[in-house]
Coordinates of C-alpha atoms and ligand atoms in Angstrom, one line a residue:
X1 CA 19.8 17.3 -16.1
X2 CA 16.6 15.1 -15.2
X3 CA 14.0 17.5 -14.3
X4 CA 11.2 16.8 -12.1
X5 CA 8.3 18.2 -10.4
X6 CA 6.8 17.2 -6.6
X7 CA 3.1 17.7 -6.6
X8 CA 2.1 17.7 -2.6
X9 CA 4.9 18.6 0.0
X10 CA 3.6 17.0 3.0
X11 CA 5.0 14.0 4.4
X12 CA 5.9 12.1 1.5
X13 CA 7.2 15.1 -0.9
X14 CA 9.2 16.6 1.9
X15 CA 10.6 13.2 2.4
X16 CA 11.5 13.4 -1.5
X17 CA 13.3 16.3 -1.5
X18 CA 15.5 15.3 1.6
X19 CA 16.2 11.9 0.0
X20 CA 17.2 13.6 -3.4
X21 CA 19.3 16.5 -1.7
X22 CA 21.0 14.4 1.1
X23 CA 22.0 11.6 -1.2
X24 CA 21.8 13.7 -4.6
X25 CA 25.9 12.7 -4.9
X26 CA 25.1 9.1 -4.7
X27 CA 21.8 9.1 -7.0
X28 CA 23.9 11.3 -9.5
X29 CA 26.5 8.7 -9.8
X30 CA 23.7 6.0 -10.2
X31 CA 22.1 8.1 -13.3
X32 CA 25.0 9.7 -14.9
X33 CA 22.9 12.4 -14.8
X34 CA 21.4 15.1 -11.7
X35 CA 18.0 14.9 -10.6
X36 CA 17.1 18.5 -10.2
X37 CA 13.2 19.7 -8.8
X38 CA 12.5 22.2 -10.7
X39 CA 9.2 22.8 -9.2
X40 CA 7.0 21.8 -6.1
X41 CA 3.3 22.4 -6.1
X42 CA 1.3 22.4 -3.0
X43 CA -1.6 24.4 -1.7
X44 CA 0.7 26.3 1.4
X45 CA 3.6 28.2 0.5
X46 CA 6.6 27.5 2.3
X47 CA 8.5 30.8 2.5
X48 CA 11.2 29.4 4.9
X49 CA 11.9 26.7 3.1
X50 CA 15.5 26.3 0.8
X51 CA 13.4 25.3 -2.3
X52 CA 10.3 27.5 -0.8
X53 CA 11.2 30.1 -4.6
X54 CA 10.4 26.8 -6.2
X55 CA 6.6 25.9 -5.2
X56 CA 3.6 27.1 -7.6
X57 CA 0.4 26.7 -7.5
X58 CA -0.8 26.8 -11.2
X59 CA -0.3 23.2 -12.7
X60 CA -0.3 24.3 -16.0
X61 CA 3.0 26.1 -15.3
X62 CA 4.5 22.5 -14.7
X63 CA 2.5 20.8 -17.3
X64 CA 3.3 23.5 -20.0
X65 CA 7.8 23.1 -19.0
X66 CA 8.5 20.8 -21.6
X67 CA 11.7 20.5 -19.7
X68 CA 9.6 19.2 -17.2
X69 CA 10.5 14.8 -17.6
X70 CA 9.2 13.4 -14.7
X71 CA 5.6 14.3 -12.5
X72 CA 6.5 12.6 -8.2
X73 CA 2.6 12.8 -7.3
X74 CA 2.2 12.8 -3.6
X75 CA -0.8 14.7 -3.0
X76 CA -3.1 12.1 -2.3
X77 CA -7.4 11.2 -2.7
X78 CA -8.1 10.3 -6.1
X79 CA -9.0 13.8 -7.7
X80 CA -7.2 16.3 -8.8
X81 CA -4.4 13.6 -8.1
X82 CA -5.3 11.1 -11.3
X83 CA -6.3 14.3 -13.6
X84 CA -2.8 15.6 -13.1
X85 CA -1.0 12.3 -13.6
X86 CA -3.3 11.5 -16.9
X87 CA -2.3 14.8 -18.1
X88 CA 1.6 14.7 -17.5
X89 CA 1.5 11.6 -19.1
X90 CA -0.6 12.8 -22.1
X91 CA 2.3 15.3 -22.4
X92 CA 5.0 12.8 -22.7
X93 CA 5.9 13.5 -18.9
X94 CA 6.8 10.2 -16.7
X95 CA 4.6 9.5 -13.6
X96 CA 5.6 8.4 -10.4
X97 CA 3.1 8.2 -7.3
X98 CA 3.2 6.9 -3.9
X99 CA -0.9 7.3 -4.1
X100 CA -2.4 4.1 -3.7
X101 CA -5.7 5.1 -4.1
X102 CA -5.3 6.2 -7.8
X103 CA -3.3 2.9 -8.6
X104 CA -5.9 1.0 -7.4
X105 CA -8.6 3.3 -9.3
X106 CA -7.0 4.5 -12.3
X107 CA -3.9 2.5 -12.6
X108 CA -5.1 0.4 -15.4
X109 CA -6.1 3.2 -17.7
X110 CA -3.1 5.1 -16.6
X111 CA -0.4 2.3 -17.5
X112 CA -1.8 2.4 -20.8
X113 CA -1.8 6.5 -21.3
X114 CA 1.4 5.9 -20.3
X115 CA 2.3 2.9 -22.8
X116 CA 0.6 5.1 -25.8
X117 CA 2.6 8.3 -24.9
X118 CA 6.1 6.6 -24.4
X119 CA 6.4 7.2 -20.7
X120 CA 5.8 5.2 -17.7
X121 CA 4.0 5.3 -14.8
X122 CA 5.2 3.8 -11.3
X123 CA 4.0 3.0 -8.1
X124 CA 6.7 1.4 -6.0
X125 CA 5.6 3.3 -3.0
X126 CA 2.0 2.5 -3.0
X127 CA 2.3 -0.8 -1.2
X128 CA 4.6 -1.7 1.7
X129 CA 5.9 2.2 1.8
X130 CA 9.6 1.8 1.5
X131 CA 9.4 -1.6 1.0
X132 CA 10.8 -2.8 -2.6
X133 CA 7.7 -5.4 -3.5
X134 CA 6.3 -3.5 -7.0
X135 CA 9.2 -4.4 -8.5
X136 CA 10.1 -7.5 -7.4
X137 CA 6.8 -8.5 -7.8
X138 CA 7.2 -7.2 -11.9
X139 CA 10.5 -8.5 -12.6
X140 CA 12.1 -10.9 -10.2
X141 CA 9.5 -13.6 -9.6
X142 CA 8.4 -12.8 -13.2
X143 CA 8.8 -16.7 -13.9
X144 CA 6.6 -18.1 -11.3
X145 CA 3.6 -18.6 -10.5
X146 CA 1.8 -16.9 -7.8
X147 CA 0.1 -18.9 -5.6
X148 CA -0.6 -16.6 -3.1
X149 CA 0.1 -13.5 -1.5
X150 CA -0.4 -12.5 2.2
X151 CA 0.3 -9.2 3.8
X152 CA 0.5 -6.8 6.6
X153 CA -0.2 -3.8 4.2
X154 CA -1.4 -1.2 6.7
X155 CA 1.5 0.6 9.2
X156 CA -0.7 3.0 11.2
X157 CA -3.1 -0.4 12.0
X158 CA -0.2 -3.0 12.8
X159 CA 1.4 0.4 15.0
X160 CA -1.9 0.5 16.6
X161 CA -2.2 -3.1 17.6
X162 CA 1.2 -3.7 18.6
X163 CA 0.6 -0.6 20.9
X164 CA -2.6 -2.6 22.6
X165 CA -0.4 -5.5 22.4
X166 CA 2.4 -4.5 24.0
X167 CA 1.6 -1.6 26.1
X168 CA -2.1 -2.4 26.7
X169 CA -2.5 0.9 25.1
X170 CA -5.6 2.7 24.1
X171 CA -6.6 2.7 20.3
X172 CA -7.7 6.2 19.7
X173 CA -4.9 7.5 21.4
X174 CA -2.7 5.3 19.6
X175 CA -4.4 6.4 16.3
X176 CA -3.5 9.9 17.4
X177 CA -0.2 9.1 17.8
X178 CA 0.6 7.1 14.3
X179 CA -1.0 10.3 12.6
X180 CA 1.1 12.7 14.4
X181 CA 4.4 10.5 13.1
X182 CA 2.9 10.5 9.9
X183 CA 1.5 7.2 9.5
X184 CA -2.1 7.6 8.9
X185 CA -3.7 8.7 5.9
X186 CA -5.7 12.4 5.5
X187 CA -8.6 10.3 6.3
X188 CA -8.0 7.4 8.8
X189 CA -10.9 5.8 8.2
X190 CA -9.1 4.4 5.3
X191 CA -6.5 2.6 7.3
X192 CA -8.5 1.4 10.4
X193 CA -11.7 -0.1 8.1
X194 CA -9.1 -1.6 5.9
X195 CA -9.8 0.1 2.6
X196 CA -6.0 1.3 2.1
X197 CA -5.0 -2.4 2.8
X198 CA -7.7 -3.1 0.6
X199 CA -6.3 -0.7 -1.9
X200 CA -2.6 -2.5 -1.7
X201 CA -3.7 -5.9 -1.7
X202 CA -5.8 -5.1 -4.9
X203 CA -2.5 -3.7 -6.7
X204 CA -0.7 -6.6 -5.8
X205 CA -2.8 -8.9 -6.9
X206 CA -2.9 -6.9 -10.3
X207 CA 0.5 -7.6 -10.6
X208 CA -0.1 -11.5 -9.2
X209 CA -2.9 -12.4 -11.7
X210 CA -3.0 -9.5 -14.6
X211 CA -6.4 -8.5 -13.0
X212 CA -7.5 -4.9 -11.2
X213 CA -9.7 -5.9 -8.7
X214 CA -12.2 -2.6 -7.8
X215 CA -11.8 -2.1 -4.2
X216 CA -15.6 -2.4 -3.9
X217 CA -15.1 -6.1 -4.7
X218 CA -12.5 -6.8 -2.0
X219 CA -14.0 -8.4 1.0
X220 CA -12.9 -5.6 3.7
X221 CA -12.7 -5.7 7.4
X222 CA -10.7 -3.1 9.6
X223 CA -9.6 -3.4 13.2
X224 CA -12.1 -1.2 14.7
X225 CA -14.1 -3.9 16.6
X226 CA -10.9 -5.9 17.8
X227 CA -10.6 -5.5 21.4
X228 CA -8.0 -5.9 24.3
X229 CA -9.6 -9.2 25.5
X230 CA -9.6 -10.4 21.6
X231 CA -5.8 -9.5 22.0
X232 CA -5.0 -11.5 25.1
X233 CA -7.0 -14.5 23.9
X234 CA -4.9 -14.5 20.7
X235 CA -1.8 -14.8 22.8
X236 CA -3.0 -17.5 24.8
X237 CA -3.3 -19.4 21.6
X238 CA 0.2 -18.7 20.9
X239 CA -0.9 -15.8 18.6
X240 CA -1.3 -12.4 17.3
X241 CA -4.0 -10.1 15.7
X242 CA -2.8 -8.8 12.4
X243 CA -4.8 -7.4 9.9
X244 CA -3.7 -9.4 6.8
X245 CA -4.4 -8.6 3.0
X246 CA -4.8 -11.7 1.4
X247 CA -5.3 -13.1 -2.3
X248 CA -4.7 -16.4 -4.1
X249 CA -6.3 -18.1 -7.2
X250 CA -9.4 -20.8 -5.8
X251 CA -10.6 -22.6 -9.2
X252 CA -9.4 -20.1 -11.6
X253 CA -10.9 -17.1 -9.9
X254 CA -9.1 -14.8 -7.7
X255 CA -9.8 -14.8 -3.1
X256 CA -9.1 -11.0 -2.0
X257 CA -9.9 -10.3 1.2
X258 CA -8.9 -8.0 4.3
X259 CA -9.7 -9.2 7.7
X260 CA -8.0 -9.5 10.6
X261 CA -6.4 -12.8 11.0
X262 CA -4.8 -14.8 14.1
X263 CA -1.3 -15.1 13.4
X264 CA 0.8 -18.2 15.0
X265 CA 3.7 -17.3 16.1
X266 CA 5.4 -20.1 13.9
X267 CA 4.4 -17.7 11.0
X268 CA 7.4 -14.7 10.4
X269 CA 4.5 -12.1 9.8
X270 CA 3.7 -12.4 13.6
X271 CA 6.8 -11.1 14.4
X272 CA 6.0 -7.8 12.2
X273 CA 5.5 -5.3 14.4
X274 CA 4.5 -1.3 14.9
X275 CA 5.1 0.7 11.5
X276 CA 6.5 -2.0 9.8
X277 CA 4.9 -4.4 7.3
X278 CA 5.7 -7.7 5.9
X279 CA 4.5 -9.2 2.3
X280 CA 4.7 -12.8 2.3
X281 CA 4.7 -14.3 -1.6
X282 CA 4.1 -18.2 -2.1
X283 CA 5.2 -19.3 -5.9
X284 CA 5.7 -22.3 -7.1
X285 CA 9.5 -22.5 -8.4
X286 CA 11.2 -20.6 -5.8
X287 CA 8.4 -20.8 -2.7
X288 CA 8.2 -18.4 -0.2
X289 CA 9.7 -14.9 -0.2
X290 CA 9.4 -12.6 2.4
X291 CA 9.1 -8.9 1.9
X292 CA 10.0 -6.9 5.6
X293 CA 10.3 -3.2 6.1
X294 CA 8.6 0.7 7.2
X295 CA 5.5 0.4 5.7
X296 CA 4.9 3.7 6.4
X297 CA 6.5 7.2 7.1
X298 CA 8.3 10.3 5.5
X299 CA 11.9 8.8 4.6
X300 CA 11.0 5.1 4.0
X301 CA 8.1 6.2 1.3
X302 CA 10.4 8.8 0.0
X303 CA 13.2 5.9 -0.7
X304 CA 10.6 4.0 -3.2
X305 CA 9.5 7.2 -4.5
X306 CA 12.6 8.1 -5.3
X307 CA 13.6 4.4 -6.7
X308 CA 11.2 4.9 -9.0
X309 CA 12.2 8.4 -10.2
X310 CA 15.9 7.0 -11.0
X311 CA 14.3 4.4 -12.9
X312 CA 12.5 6.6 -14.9
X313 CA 15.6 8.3 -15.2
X314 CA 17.4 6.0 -16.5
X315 CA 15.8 3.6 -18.4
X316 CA 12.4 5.9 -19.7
X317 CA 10.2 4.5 -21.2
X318 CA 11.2 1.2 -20.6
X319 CA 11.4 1.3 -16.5
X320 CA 9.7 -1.3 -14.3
X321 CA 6.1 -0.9 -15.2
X322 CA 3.4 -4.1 -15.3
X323 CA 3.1 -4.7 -19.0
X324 CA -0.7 -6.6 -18.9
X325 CA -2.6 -5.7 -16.5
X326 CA -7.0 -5.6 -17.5
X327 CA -10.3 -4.3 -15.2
X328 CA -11.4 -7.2 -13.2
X329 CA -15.4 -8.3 -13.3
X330 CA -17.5 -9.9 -10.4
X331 CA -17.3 -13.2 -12.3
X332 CA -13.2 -13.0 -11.7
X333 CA -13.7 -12.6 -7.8
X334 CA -14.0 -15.8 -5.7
X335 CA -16.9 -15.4 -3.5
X336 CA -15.9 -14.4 0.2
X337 CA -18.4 -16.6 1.6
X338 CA -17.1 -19.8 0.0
X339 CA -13.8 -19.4 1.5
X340 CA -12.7 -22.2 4.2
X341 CA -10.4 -21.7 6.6
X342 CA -10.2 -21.9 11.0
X343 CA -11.9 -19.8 12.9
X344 CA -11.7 -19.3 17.1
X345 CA -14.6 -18.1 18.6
X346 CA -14.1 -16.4 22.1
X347 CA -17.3 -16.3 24.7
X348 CA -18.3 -14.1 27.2
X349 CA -16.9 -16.6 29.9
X350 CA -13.4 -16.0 28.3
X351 CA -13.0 -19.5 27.0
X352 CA -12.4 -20.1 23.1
X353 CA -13.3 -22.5 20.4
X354 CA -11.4 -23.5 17.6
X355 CA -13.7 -25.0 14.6
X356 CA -13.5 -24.9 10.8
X357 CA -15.4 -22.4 9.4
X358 CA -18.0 -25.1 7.8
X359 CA -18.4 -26.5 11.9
X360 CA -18.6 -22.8 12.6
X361 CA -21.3 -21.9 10.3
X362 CA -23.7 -24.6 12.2
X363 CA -21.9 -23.7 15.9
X364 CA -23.2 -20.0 15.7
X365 CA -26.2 -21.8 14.5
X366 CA -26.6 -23.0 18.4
X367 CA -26.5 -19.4 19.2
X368 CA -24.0 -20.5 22.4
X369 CA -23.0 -16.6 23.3
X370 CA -19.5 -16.3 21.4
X371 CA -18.8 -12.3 21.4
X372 CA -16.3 -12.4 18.9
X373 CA -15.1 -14.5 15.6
X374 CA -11.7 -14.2 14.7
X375 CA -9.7 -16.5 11.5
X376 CA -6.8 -17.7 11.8
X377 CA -3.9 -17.5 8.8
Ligands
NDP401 P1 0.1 14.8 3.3 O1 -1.3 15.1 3.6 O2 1.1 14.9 4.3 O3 0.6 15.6 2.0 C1 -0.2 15.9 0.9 C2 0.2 17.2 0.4 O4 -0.4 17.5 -0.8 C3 -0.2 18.3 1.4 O5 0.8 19.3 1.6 C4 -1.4 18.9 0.7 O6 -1.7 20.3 1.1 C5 -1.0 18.8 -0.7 N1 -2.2 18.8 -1.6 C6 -3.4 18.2 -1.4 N2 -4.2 18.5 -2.5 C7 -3.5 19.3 -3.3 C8 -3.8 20.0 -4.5 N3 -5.0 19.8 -5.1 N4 -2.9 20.7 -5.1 C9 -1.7 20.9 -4.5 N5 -1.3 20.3 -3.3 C10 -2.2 19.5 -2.7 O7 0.0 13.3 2.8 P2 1.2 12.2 2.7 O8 2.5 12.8 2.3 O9 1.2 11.4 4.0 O10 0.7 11.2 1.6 C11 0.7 11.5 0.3 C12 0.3 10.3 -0.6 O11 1.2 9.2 -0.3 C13 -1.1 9.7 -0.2 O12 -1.6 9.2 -1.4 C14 -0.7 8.6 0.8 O13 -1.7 7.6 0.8 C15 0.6 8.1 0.2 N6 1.4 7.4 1.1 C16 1.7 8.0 2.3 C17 2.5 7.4 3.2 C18 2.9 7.9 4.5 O14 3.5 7.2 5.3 N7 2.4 9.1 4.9 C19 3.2 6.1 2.9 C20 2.8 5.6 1.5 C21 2.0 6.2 0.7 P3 -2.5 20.6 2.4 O15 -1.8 20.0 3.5 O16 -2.5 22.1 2.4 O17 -3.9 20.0 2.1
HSE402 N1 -1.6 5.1 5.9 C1 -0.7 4.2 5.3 C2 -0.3 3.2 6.3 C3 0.5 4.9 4.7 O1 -0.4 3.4 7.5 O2 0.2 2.1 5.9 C4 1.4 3.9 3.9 O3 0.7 3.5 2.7

């Protein structure tokens, strides 16, 4: 028996235990061996609940089982979330986590707890939600090079602008809704400024260029200020407004960025749409791949979760984990400012502009009343 432990049963670790009970026969016969949960911790107590004798509150209890193999963190924010994983880990106790924020904080220093004590530590469900990319990223396109990866990282922002696409729809409302349905983060600020894209696109790059850029260094722009007439301008250009993570290697230092980009509808991320999110990976033996799936959302996140738990499970210490990743410094991070690409700018008389950004740099020079600047892909 494979025993584990579910810190945090909201979304996600409610969506773990009904992925590991409703397909425990298949997952079993994957192992060879039964994933049971011996314990859940949470802050509530859920008395009606079939494993509600199972939830403490008192970490040690967990940290102390040494029957206790594997630690599914799903609680979320950074603290107490990466002192619990550092300590599992420290006691020979695997670490999985759908908790971008701590990957993208702590994940170096944690990979290499985890490397000293024998264990690993996994994040498939930190980017993309149920989306296999981590992986993929680690081992299939292991033998390329990475030229550049683009993403829509965020589900409760591409739900939100497909809703004021499609439906005309109105954004706080729409924010209200993608949080009800489990979307948004505790704090939504974090998805509709950008920083969890910001957080995904930096642990993707990690696994791109063997660098952890800090989030403070990734250029980050949410969809706050995109409005209905920025949306209907975008279409008549054959387009759609996507908030893209974005990173490639620009004279041996790494471009990051998050803004929100014009999409052509030539491009297979414009047709990406509500909840779901699409990675697109440019190397230089096979080309493109495309990553598509629920970015987002109890079941979805629960599936990579729970990928990553039967990995553990069955290969230990040796499951899908980066093997070199290091702390990025400023001097690694292309500067923001020197990237090129087209912009469109859009005026108060409704007409638009297309330029490259080095024409646009002297265009708002003229001061010609554009009210808003939007890049293209
Ligand atoms: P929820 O807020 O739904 O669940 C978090 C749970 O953890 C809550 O039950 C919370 O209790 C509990 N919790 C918080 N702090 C503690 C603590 N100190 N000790 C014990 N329990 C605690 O969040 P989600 O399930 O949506 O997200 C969990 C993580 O997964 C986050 O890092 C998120 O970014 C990530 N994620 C979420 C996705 C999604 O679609 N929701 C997709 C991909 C990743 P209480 O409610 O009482 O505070
Ligand atoms: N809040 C996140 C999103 C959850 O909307 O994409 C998945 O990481």
């Amino acid at each position: 028996m494979f025993n584990i432990a579910i810190l945090g049963f909201g979304t996600v670790g409610q969506g773990t235990y009904e992925v590991l009970t409703q397909n425990a026969s298949i997952i079993e016969k994957r192992v060879g061996d039964r994933i049971n949960i011996k314990y859940i911790l949470d802050l509530r107590d859920f008395p009606d609940h079939p494993y509600g004798d199972r939830v403490v509150h008192d970490y040690s209890v967990i940290l102390n089982d040494p029957e206790i193999d594997l630690v599914a963190e799903m609680m979320g924010g950074s603290h107490p979330a990466y002192d619990f994983s550092k300590a599992a880990l420290m006691e020979g106790k695997h670490v999985v986590t759908s908790n971008k924020e701590v990957v993208a904080n702590f994940g170096v220093e944690l990979l290499q707890i985890a490397r000293e004590n024998g264990v690993c530590y996994l994040f498939e469900a930190s980017v993309g939600g149920g989306i296999p990319i981590i992986r993929p990223m680690i081992n299939d396109l292991a033998q390329n090079r990475i030229i550049s990866v683009s993403g829509i990282l965020n589900g409760t922002t591409n739900y939100i602008l497909t809703q004021m696409s499609e439906f005309g729809a109105d954004f706080s409302e729409t924010l209200k809704d993608a949080q009800a349905k489990g979307y948004a983060e505790a704090n939504p600020a974090a998805d509709i400024e950008g920083t969890d894209a910001a957080r995904k696109i930096a642990i993707l790059a990690s696994l791109a260029y063997g660098k952890m850029i800090p989030v403070s260094m990734v250029h980050t722009e949410g969809i706050t200020k995109i409005t209905t007439a920025d949306i209907e301008a975008a279409k008549s250009l054959g387009c759609a407004i996507k908030l893209i993570g974005h990173t490639c290697e620009i004279d041996g230092r790494i471009f990051i960025a998050v803004t929100p980009r014009l999409v052509s509808e030539r491009d297979p991320l414009h047709g990406v749409c509500g909840v779901f999110n699409g990675i697109s990976v440019d190397t230089d033996m096979l080309g493109r791949a495309m990553f598509y799936g629920r970015g987002a959302g109890k079941l979805p996140t629960a599936s990579a979760v729970v990928a990553d738990i039967i990995d553990a499970a069955m290969n230990g210490e040796s499951a899908t984990a980066p093997c070199s990743i290091t702390s990025a410094d400023a001097e690694c991070v292309y500067p923001f400012e020197e990237y090129v690409c087209e912009v469109v700018y859009r005026f108060t008389d409704g007409s638009l502009k297309k330029v490259t950004e080095r024409e646009a740099d002297a265009f708002t020079g003229e001061g010609v009343g554009a009210v808003s600047r939007l890049r293209m892909l």
